[in-house]
mmCIF file of C-alpha atoms and ligand atoms in Angstrom:
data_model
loop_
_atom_site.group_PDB
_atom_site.id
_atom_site.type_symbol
_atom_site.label_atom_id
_atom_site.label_comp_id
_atom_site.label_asym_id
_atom_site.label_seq_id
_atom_site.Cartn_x
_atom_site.Cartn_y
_atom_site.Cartn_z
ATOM 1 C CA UNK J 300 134.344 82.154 112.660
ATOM 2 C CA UNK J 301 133.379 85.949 113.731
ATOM 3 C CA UNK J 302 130.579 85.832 111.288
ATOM 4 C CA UNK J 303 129.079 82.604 111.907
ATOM 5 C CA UNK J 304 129.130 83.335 115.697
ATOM 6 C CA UNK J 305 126.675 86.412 114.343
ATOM 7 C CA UNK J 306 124.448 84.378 112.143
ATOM 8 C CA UNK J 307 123.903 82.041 115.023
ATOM 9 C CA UNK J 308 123.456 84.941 116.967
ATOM 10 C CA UNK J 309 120.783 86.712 114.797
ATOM 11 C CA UNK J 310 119.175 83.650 114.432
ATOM 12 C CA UNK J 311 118.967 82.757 118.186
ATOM 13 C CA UNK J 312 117.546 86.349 118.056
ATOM 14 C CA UNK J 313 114.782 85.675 115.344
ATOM 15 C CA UNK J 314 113.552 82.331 117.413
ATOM 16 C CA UNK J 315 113.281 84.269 120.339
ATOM 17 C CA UNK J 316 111.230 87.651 118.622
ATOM 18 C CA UNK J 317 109.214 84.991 116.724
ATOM 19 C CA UNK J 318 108.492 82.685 120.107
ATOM 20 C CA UNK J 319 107.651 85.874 121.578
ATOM 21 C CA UNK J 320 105.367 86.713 118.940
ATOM 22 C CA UNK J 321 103.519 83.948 119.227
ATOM 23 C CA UNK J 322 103.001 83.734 123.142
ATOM 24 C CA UNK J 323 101.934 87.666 122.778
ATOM 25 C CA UNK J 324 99.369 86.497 119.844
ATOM 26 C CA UNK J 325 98.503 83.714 121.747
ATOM 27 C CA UNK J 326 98.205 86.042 125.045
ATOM 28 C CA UNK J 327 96.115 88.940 123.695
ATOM 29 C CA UNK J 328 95.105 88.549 119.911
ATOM 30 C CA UNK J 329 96.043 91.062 117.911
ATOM 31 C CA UNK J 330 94.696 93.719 119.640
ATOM 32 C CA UNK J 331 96.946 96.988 120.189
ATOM 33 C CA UNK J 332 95.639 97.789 123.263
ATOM 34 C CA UNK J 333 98.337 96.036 125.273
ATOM 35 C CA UNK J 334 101.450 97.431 126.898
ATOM 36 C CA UNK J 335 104.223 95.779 125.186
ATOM 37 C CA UNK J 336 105.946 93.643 127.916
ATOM 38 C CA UNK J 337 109.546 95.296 128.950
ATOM 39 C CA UNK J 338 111.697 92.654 127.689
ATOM 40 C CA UNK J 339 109.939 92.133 124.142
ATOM 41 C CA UNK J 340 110.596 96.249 123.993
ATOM 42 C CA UNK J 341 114.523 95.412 124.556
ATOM 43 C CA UNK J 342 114.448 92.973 122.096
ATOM 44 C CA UNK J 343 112.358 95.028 119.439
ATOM 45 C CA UNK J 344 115.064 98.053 120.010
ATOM 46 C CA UNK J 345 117.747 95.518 119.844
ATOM 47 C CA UNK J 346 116.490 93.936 116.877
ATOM 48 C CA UNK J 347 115.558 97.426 114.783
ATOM 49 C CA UNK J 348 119.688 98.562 116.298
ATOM 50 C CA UNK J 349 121.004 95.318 114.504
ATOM 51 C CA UNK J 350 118.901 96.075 111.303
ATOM 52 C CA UNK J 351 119.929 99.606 111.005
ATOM 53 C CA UNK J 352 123.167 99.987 108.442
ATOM 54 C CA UNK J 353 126.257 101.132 110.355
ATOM 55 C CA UNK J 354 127.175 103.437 107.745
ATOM 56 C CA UNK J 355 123.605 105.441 108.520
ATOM 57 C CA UNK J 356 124.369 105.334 112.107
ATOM 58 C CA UNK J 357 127.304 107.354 112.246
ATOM 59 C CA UNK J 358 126.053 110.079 109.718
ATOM 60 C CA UNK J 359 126.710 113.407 111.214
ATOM 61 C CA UNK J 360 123.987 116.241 111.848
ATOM 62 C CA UNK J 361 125.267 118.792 108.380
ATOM 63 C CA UNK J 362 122.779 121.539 109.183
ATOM 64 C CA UNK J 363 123.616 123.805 111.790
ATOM 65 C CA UNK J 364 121.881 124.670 114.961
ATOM 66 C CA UNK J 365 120.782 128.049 114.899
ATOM 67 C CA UNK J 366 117.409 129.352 116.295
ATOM 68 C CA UNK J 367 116.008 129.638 112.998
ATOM 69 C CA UNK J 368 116.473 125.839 111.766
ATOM 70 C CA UNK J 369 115.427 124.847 115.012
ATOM 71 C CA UNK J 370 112.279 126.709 114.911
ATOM 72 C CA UNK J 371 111.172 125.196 111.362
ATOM 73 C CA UNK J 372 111.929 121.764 112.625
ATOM 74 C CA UNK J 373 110.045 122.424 115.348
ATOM 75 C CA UNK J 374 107.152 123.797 113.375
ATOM 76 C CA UNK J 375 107.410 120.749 110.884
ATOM 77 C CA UNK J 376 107.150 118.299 113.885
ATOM 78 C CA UNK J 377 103.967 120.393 115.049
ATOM 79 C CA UNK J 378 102.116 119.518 111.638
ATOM 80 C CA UNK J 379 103.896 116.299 111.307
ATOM 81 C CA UNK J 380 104.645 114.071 113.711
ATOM 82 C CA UNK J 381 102.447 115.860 117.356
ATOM 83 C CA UNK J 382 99.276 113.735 116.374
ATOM 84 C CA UNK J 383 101.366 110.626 117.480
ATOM 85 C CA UNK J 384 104.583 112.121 119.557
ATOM 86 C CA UNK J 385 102.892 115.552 120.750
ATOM 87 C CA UNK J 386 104.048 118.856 120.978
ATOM 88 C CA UNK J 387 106.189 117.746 123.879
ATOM 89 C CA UNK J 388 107.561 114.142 122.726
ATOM 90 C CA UNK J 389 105.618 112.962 125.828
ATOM 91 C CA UNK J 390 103.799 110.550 122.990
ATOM 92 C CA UNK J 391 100.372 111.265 125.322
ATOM 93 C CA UNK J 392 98.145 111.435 122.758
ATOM 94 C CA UNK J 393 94.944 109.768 121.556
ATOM 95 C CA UNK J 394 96.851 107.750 118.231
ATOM 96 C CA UNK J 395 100.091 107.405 120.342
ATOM 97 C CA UNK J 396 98.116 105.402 123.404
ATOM 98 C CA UNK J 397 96.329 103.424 120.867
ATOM 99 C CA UNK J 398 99.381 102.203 119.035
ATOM 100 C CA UNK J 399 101.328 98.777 119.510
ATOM 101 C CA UNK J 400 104.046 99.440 120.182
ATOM 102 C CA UNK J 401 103.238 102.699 121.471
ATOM 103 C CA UNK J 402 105.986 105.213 120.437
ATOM 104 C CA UNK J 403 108.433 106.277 123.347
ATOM 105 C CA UNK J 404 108.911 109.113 125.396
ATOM 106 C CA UNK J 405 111.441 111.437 122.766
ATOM 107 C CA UNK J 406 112.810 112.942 125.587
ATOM 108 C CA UNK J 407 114.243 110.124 127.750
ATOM 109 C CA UNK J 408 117.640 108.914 127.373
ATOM 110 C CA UNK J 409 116.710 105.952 125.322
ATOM 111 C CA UNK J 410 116.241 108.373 122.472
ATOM 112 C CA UNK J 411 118.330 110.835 123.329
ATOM 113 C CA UNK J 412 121.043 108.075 123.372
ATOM 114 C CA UNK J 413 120.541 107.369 119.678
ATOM 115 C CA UNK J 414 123.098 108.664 117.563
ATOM 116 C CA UNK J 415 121.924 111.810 115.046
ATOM 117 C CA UNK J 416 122.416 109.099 112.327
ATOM 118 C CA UNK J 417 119.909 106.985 113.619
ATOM 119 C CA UNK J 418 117.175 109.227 114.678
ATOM 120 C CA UNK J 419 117.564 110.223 110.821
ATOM 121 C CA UNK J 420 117.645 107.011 109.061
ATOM 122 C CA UNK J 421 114.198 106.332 111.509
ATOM 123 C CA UNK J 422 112.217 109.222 110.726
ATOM 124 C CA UNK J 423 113.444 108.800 106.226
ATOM 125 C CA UNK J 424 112.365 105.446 106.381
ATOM 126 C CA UNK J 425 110.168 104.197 109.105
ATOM 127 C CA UNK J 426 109.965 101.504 111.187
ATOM 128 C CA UNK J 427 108.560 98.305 109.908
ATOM 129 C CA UNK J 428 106.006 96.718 111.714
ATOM 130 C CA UNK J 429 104.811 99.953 113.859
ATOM 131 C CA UNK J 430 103.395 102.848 113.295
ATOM 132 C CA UNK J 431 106.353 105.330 112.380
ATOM 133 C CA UNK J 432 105.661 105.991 109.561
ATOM 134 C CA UNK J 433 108.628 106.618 106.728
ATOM 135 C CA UNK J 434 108.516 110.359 105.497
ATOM 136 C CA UNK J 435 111.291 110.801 102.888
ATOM 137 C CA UNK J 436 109.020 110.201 100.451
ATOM 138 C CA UNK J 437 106.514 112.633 100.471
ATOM 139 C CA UNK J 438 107.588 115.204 102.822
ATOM 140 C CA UNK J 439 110.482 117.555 101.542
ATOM 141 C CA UNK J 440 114.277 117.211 101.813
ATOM 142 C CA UNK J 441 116.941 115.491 104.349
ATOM 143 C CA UNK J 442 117.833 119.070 105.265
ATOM 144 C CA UNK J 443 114.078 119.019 106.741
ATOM 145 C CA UNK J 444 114.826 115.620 108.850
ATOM 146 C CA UNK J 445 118.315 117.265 110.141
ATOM 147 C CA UNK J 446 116.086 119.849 111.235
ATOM 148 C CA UNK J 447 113.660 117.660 113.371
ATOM 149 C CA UNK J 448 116.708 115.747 114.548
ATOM 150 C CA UNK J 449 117.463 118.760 116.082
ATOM 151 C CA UNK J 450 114.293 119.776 117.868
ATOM 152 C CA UNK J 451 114.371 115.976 119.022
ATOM 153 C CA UNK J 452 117.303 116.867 120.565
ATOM 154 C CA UNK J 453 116.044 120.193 122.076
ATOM 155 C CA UNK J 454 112.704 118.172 123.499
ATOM 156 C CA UNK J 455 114.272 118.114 126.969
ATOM 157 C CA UNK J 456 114.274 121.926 127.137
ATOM 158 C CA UNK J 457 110.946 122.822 125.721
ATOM 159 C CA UNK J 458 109.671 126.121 126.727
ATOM 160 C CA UNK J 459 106.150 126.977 127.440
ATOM 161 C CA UNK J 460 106.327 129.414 124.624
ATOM 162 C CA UNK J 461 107.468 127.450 122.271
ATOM 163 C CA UNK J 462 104.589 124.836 122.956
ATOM 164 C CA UNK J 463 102.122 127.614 122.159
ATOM 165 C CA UNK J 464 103.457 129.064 119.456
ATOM 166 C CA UNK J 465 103.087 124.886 118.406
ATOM 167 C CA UNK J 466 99.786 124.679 118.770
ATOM 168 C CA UNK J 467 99.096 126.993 115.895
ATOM 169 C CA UNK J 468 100.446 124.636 113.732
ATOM 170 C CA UNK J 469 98.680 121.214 114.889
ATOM 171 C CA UNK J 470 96.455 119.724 111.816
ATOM 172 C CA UNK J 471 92.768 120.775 112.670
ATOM 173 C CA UNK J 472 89.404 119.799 111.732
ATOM 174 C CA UNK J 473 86.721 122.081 110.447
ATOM 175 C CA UNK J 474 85.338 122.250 114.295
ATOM 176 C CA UNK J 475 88.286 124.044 115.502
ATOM 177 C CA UNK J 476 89.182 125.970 112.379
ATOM 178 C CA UNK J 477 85.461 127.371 113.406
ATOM 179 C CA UNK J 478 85.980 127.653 116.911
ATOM 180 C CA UNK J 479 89.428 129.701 116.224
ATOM 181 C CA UNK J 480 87.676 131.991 113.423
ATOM 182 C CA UNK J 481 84.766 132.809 116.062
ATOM 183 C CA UNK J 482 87.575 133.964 118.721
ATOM 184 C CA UNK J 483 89.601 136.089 116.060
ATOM 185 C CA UNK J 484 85.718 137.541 115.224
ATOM 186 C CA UNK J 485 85.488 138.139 118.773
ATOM 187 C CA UNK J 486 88.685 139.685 119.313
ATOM 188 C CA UNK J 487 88.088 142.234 116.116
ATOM 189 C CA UNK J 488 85.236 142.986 117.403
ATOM 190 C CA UNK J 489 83.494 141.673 114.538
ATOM 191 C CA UNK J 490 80.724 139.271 116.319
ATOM 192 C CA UNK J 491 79.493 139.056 120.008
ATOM 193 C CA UNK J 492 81.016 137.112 122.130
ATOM 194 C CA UNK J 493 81.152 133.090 120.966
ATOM 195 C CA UNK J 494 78.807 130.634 122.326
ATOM 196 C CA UNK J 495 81.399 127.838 125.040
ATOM 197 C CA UNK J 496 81.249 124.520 122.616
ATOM 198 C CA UNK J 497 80.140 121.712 123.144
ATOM 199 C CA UNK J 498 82.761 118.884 122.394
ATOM 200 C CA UNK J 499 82.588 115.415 121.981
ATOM 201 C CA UNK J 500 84.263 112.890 124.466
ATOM 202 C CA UNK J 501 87.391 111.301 122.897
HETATM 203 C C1 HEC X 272 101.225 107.542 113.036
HETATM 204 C C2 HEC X 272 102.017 107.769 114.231
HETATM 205 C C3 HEC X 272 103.378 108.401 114.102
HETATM 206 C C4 HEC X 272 103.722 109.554 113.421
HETATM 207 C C5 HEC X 272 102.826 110.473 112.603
HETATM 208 C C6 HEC X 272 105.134 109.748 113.650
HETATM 209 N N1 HEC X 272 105.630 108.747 114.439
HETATM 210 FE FE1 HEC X 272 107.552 108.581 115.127
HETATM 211 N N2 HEC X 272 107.092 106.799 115.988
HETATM 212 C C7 HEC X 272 105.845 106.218 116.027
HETATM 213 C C8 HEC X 272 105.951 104.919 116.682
HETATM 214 C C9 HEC X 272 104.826 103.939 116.919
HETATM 215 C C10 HEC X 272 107.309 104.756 117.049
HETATM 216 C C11 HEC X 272 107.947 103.565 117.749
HETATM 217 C C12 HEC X 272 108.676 102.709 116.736
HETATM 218 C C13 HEC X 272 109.361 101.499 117.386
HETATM 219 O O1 HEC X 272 108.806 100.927 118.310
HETATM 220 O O2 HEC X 272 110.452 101.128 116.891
HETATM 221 C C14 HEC X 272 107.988 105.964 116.599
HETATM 222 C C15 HEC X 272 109.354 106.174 116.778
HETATM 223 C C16 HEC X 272 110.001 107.332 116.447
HETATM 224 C C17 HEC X 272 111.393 107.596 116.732
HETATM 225 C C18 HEC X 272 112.358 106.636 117.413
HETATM 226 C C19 HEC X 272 112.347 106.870 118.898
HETATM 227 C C20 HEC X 272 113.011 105.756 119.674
HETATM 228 O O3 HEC X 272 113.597 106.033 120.729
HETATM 229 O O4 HEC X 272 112.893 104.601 119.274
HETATM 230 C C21 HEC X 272 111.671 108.851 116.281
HETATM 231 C C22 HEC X 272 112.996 109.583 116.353
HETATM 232 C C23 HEC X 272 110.437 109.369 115.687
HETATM 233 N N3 HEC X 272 109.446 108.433 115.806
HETATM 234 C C24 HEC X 272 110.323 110.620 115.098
HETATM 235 C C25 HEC X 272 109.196 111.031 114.405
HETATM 236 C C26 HEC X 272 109.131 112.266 113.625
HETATM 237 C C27 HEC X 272 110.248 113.293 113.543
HETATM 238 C C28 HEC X 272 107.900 112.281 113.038
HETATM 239 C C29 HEC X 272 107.351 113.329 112.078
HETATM 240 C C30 HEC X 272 108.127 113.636 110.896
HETATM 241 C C31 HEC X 272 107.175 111.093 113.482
HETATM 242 N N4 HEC X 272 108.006 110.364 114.292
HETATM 243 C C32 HEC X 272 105.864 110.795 113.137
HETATM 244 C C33 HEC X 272 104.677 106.760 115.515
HETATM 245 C C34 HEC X 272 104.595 107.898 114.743
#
């Protein structure tokens, strides 16, 4: 009885996400520039909560907190996942505006409400359909994704240091891998001083 009740349910569920779907489709194309509506953003976390296997949910964080596992996952999300989330979890960013769904503000209590379990299984394996992408199968170990579970966790209390020290390790293109070697020149005393840039509008 219990479990056809929840068939019925998930299947109420599909007709709705699939209606919705449509009207969106229907509504905008298929262009990602919208602003997913609020309700089809409950229904998408509701949907990806149901999906998610209990038994991953209530996996405990193994590694321990201390300042230095915290600082690698914090590093790791600098080079990994900033170009979407940024430095700050704010998601502001250039790819992170331009996705659909856009990914959420990490530090906000609809993250911070997910269980370690889940922020874990999300960042192994992905989520279908947007653009988190899975990592366990190219990047490292699950001791690595305990670590950025942690720094998830530590978002909310971001220092300005810390930030900084974050920036160093941001992916960079061959214009500011210049730009940086001309200020280390600078600051040996190796060059004059470097010409201001110009840079091109994003
Ligand atoms: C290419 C862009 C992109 C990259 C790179 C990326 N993410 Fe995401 N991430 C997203 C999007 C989009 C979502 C929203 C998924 C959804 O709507 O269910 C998301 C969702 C998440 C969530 C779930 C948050 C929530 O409240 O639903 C976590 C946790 C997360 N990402 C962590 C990471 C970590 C850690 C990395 C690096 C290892 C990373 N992401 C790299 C785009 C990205």
């Amino acid at each position: 009885m219990k479990s056809g009740f929840l068939i019925l349910l998930v299947l109420v569920t599909a007709a709705l996400g699939a209606g919705f779907v449509a009207f969106s489709f229907l509504h905008n194309g298929v262009s990602a520039k919208a602003t997913p509506t609020a309700l089809e953003v409950i229904m998408a976390r509701k949907a990806r909560h149901m999906a998610l296997p209990n038994s991953a949910r209530g996996l405990r964080n193994p590694v321990p907190a201390s300042a230095e596992n915290l600082r690698e996952g914090r590093l790791h999300f600098a080079d990994h996942c900033a170009i979407c989330h940024g430095n700050d979890g704010s998601c502001d960013t250039m790819m992170g505006s331009g996705l659909y769904p856009k990914p959420p503000d990490l530090r906000l209590t609809e993250t911070q409400n997910l269980s370690d379990g889940e922020l874990f299984w999300i960042i192994e394996n992905g989520v279908r359909f947007t653009g988190m992408p899975a990592f366990s199968n190219h990047h490292s170990s699950p001791e690595d994704t305990w670590k950025l579970v942690q720094f998830i966790r530590h978002l909310p209390q971001l220092t300005a240091d810390e930030r900084v020290e974050m920036e160093k390790y941001n992916p960079k293109g061959p214009d500011d891998r210049m730009e940086e070697q001309e200020e280390n020149d600078f600051l040996n005393g190796a060059t004059p001083a470097p010409q201001p840039e110009s840079h091109h509008q994003h």
